[in-house]
CSV table of C-alpha atoms and ligand atoms in Angstrom, one decimal:
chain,number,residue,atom,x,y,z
A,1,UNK,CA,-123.9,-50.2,-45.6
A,2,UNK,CA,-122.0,-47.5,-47.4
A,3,UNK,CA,-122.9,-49.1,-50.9
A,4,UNK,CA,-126.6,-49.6,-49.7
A,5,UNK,CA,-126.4,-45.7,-49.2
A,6,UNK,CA,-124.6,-44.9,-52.1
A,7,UNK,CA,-127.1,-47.0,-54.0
A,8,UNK,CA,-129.9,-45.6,-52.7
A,9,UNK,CA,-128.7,-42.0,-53.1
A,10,UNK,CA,-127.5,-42.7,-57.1
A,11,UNK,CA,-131.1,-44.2,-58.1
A,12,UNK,CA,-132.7,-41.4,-56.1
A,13,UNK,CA,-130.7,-38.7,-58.7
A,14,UNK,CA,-131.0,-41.0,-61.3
A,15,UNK,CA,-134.8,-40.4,-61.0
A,16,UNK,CA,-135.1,-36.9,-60.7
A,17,UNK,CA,-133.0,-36.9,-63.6
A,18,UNK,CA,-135.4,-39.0,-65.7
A,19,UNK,CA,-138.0,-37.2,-64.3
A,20,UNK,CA,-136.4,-33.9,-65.1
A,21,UNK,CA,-135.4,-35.2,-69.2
A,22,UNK,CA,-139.2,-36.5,-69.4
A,23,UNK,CA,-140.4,-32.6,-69.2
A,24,UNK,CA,-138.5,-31.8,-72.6
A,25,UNK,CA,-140.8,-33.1,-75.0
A,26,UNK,CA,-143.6,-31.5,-73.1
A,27,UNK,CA,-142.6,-28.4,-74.7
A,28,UNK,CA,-144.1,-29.8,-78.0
A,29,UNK,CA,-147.9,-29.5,-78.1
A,30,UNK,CA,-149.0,-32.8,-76.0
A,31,UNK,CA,-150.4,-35.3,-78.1
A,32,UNK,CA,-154.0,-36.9,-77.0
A,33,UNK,CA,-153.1,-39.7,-74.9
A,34,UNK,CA,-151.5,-37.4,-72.4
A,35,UNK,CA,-154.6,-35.4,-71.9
A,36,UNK,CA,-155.1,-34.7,-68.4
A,37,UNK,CA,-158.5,-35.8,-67.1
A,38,UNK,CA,-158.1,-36.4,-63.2
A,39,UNK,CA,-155.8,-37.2,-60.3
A,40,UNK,CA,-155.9,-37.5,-56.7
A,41,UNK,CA,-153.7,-37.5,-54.2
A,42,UNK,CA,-153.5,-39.1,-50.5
A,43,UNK,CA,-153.5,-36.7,-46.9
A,44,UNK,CA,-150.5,-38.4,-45.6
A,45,UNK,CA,-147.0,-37.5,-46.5
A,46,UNK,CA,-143.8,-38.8,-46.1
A,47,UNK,CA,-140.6,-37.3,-44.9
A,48,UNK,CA,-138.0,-36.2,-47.5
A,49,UNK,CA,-135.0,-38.7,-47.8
A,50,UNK,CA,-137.2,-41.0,-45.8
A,51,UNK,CA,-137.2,-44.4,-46.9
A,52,UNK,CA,-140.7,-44.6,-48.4
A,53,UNK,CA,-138.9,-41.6,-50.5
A,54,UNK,CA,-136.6,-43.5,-51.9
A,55,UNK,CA,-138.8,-46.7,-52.5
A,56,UNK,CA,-141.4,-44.8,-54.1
A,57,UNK,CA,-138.3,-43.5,-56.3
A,58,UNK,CA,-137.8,-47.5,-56.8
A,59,UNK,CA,-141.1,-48.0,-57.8
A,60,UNK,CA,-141.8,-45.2,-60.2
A,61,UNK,CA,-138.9,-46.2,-62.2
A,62,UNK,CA,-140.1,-49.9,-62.1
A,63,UNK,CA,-143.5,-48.6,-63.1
A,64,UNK,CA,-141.2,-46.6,-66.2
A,65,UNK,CA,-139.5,-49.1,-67.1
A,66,UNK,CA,-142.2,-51.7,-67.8
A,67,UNK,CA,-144.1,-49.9,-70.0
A,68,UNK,CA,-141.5,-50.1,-72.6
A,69,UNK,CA,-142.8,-53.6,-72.9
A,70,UNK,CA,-146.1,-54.2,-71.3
A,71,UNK,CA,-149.3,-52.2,-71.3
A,72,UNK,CA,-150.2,-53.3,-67.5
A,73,UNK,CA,-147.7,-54.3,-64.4
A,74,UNK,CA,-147.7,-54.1,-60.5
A,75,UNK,CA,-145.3,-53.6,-58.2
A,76,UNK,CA,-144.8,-54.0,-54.6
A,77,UNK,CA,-141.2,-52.5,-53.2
A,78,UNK,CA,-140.6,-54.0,-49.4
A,79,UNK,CA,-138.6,-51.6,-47.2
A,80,UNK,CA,-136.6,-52.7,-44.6
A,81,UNK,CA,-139.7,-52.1,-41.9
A,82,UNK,CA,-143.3,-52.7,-43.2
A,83,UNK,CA,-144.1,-49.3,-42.7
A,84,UNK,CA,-141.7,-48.3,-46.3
A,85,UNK,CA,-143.8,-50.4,-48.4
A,86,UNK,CA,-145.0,-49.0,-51.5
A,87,UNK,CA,-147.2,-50.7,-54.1
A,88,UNK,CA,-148.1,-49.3,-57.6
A,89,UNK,CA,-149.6,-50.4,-61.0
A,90,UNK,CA,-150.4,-48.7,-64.1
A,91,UNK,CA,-152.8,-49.5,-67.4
A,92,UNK,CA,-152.2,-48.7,-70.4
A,93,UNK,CA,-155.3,-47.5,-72.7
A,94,UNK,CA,-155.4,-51.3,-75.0
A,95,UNK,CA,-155.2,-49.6,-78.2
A,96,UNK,CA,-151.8,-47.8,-77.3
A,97,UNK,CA,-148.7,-48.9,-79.1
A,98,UNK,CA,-145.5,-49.7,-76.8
A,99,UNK,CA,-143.8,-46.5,-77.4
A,100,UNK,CA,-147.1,-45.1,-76.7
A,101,UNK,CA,-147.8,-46.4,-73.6
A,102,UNK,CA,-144.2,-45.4,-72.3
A,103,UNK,CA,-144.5,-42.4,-73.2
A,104,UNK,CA,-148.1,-42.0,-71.5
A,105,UNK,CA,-146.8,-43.7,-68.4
A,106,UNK,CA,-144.0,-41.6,-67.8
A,107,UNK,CA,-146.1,-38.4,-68.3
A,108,UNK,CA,-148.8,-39.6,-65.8
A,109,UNK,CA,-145.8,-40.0,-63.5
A,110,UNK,CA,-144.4,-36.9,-64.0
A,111,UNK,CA,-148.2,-35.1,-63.6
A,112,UNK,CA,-148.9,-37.2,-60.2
A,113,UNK,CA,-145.7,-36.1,-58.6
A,114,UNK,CA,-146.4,-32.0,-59.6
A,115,UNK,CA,-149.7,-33.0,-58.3
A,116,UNK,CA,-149.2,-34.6,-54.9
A,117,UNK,CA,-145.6,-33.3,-53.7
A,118,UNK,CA,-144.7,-36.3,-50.7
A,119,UNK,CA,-148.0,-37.2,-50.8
A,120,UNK,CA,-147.7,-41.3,-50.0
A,121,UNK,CA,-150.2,-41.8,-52.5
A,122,UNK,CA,-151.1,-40.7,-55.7
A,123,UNK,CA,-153.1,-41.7,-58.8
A,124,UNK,CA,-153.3,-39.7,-62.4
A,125,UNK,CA,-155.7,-40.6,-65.2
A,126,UNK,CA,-154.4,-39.5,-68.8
A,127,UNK,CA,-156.1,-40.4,-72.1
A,128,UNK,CA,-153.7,-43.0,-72.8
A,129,UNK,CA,-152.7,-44.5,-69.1
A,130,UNK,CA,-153.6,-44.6,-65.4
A,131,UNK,CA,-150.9,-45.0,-63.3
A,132,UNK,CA,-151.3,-45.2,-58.9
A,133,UNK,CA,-149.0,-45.8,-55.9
A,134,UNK,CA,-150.1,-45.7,-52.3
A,135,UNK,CA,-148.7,-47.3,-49.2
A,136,UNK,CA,-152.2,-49.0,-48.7
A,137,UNK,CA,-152.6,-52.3,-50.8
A,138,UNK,CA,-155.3,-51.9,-53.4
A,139,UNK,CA,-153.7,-54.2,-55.8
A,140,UNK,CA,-156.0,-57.2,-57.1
A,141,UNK,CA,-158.8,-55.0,-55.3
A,142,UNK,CA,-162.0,-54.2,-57.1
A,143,UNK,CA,-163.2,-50.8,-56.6
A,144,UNK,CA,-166.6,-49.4,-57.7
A,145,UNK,CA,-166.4,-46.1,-56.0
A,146,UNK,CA,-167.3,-43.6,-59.2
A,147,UNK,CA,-164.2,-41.6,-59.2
A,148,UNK,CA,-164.8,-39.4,-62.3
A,149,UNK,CA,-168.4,-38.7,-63.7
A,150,UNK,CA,-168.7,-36.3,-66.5
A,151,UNK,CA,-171.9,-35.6,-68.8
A,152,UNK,CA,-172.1,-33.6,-72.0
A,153,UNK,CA,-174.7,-31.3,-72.4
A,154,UNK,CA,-178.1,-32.6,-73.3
A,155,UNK,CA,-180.0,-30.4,-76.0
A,156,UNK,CA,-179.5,-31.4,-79.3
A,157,UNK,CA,-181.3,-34.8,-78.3
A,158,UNK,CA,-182.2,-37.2,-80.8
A,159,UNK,CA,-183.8,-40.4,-81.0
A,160,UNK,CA,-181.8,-42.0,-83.7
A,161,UNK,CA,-178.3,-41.5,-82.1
A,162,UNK,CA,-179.4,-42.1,-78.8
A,163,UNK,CA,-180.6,-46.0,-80.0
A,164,UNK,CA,-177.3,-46.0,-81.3
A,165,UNK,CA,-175.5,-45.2,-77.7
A,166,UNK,CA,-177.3,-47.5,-76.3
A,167,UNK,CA,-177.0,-49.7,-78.6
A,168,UNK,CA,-173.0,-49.6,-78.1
A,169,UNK,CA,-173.3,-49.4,-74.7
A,170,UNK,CA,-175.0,-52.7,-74.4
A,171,UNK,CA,-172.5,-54.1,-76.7
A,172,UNK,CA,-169.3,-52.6,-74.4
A,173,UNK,CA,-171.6,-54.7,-71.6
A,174,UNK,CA,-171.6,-57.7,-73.6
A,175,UNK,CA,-168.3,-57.9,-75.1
A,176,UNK,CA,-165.5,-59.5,-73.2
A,177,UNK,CA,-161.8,-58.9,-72.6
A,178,UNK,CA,-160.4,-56.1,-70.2
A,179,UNK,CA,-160.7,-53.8,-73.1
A,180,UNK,CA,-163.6,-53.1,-74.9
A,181,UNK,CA,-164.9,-50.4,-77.8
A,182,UNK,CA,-167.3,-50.2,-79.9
A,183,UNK,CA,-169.4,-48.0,-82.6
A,184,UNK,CA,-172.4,-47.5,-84.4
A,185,UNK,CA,-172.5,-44.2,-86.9
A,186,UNK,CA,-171.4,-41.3,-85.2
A,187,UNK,CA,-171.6,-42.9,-81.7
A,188,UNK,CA,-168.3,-44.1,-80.4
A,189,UNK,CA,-167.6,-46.2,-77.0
A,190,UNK,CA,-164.8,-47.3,-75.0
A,191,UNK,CA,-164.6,-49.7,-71.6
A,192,UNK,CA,-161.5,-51.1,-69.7
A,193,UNK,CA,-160.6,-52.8,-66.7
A,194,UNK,CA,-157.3,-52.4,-64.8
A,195,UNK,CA,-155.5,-55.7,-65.4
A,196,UNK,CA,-155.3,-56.2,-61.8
A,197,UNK,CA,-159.0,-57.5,-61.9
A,198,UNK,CA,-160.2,-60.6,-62.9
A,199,UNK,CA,-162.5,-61.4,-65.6
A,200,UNK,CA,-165.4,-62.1,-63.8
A,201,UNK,CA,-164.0,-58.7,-61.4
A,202,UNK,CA,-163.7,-56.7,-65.1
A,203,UNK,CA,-167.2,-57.9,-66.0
A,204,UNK,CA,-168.6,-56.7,-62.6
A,205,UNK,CA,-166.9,-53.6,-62.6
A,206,UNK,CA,-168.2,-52.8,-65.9
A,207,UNK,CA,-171.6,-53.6,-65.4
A,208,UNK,CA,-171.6,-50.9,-63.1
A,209,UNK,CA,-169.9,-47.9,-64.9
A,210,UNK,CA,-172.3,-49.0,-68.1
A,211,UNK,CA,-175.2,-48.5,-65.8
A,212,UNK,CA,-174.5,-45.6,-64.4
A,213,UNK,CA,-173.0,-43.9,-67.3
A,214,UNK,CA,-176.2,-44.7,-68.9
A,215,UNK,CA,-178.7,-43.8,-65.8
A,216,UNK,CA,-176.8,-41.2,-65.1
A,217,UNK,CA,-175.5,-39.2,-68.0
A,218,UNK,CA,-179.2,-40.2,-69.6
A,219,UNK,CA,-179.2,-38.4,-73.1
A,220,UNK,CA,-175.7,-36.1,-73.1
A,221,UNK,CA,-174.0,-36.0,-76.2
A,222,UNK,CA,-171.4,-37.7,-74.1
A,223,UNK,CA,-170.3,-39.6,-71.1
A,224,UNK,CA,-167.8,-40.2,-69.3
A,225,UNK,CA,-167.8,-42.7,-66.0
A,226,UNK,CA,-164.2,-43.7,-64.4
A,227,UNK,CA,-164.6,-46.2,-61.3
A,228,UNK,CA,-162.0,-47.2,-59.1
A,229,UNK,CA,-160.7,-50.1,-61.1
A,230,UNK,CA,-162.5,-49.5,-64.6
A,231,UNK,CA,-164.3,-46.9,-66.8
A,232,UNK,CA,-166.5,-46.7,-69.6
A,233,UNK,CA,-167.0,-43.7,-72.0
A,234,UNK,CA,-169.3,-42.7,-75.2
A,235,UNK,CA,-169.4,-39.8,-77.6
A,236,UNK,CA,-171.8,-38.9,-80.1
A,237,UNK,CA,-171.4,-36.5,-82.8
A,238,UNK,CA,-173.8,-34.3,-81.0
A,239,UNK,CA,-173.2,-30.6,-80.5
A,240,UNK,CA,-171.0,-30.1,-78.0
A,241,UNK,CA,-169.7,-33.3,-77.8
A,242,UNK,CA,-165.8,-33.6,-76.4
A,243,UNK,CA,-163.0,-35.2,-78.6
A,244,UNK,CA,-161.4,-37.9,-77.5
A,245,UNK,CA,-159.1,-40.3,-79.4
A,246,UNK,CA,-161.1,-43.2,-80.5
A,247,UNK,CA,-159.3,-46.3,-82.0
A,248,UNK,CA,-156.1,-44.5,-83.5
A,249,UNK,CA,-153.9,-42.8,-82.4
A,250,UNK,CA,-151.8,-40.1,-84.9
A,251,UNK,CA,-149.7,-37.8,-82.9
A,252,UNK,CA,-147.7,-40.6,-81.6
A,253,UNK,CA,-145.0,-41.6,-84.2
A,254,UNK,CA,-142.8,-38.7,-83.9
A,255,UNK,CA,-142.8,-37.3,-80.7
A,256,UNK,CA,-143.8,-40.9,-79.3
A,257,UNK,CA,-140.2,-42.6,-80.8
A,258,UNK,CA,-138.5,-39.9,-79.5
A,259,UNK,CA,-139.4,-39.7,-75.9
A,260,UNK,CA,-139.6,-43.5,-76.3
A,261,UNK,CA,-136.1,-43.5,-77.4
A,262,UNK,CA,-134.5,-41.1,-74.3
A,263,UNK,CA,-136.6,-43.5,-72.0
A,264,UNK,CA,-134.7,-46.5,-73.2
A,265,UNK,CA,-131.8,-44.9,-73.1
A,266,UNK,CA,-131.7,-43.5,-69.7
A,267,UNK,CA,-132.3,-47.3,-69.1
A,268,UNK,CA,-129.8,-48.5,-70.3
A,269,UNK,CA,-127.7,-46.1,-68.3
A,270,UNK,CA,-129.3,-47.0,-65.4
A,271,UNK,CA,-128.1,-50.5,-66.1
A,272,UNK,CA,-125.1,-49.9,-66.6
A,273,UNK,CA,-124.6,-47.4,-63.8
A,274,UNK,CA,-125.7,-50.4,-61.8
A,275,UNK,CA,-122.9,-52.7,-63.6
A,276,UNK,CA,-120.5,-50.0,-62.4
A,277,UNK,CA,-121.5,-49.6,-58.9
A,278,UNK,CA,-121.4,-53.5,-58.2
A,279,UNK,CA,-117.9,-53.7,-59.8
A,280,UNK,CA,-116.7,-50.1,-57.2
A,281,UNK,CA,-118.0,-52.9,-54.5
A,282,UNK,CA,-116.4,-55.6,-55.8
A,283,UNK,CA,-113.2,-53.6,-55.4
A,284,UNK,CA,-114.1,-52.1,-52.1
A,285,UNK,CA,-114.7,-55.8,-50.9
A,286,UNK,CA,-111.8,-57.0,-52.2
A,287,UNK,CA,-109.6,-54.1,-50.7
A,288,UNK,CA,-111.3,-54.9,-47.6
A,289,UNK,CA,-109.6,-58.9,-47.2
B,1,NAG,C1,-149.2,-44.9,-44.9
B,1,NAG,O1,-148.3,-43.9,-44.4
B,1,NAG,C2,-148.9,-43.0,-43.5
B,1,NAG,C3,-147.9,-41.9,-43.2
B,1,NAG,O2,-146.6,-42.4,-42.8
B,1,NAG,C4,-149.3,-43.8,-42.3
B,1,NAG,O3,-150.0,-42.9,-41.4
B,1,NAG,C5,-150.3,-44.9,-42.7
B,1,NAG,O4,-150.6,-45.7,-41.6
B,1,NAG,C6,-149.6,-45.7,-43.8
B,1,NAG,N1,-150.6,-46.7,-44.2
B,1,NAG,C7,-150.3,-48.0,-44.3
B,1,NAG,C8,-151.3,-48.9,-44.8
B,1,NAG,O5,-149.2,-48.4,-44.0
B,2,NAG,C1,-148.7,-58.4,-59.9
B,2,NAG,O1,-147.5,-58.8,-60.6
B,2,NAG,C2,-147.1,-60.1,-60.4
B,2,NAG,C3,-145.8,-60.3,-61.1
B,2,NAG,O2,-145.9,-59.8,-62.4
B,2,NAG,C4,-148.2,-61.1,-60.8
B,2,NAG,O3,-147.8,-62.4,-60.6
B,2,NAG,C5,-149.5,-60.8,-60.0
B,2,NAG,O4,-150.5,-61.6,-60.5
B,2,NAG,C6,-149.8,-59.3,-60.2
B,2,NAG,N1,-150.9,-59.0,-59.2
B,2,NAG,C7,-152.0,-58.4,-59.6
B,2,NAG,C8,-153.0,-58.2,-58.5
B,2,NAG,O5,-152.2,-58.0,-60.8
């Protein structure tokens, strides 16, 4: 019991601590994958140094930690009563390197807890990541509802580009994989899926946000469309058109190795912290014959 507690109560300040060194390299100009482009939050709350508190604590940092190494995970943390679970996943954008995604990850983090303080549930969209936790299950659930819709302006039309949107657009449609981009001259488009979602889930998904970006958005110089589960974007050149990375990404190296390199190492003190507090047990148990 008292190491459960004591446990607890050390990965609960080792978090705010990571959360808290994660702010530093803030303070440099942010590079484009940790754009902000929308987040939501749920009604609900939970009690401080409740249990869901210190799950959610769990699950953030296992949410952290994976995207050192993986562009997409999920995790579901059990509390003692069913009432403490906490489930979460993030995606990384499929062009984003591993330090990259990290990085992105534990920015989107940081941005959904400023964002929803004790909500139970929370989900940020960056440019480079999308990371959610809620205490309602929505892992491996498709989700069409149009959660972010935004349309360039539309003067400035022209025939020839807009052939060329949809022109990519019907080749984002067509392609296959969770991740999808495509370009024709100065038209540029991106899809992806969560990974949660199957393929045939992806392709249905996509179908949709394709569709409507297309109906709906009609000839803006460019389109956003994020659904529940997947999203699909274009740009033109057009006047007035937003940037958004396409393909590359060149801020990263520096700034990206370095965060990337106080994330693993936090880790790794994390791991050894653990060591350390299963050896104090070890003693305690042993004092205890
Ligand atoms: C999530 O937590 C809130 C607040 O404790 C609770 O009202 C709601 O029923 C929970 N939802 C689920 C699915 O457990
Ligand atoms: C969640 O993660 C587990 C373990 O990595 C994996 O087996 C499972 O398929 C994932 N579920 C979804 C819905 O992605």
């Amino acid at each position: 019991m008292y190491t459960r507690m004591a446990r607890s109560a050390l990965a609960h300040s080792l978090f705010a601590f990571l959360l808290s060194l994660s702010f530093i390299p803030s303070s440099h100009a942010s590079p484009p994958s940790s754009t902000f482009l929308f987040g939501g939050c749920t009604q609900q709350r939970y009690a401080a140094d409740s249990a869901y508190e210190s799950n959610l604590d769990s699950l953030l940092t296992s949410l952290l930690n994976s995207a050192t190494y993986s562009s997409y995970n999920n995790f579901t943390v059990e509390g003692s009563s069913p009432q403490d679970v906490v489930y979460g996943l993030y995606q990384c954008r499929g062009d984003l390197s591993m330090p990259d995604c990290a990085t992105c990850v534990a920015r989107a983090v940081v941005r959904a807890g400023e964002l929803c303080p004790k909500a139970c549930g929370g989900a940020v969209q960056l440019e480079g990541c999308y990371a959610k936790y809620d205490n309602d299950s929505f892992l491996g659930v498709e989700d069409k509802t149009v959660v972010m819709k935004k349309c360039g302006p539309s003067d400035g039309y022209e025939a020839g580009p807009m052939g060329q949107r949809d022109a990519v657009l019907a080749s984002l449609a067509s392609g296959g994989g969770q991740y999808r981009t495509g370009g024709s001259g100065e038209v540029q488009g991106s899809a992806q899926c969560v990974g949660d979602l199957s393929a045939v889930e992806c392709q249905d998904c996509l179908s949709e946000a394709i569709g409507r970006l297309k109906s709906e958005c009609g000839t803006a110089v460019f389109g956003d469309m994020f659904l529940g589960k997947c999203y699909a974007r274009y740009s033109t050149g057009g006047s007035g058109q937003h940037v958004y990375p396409q393909g590359h990404e060149r801020e990263s190296t520096d700034e990206g190795s370095k965060t990337f390199a106080i994330i693993i190492g936090l880790l790794a003190g994390v791991a050894l912290l653990i060591i350390f507090v299963a050896f104090i047990r070890k003693v305690f148990e042993g004092n205890g014959k």
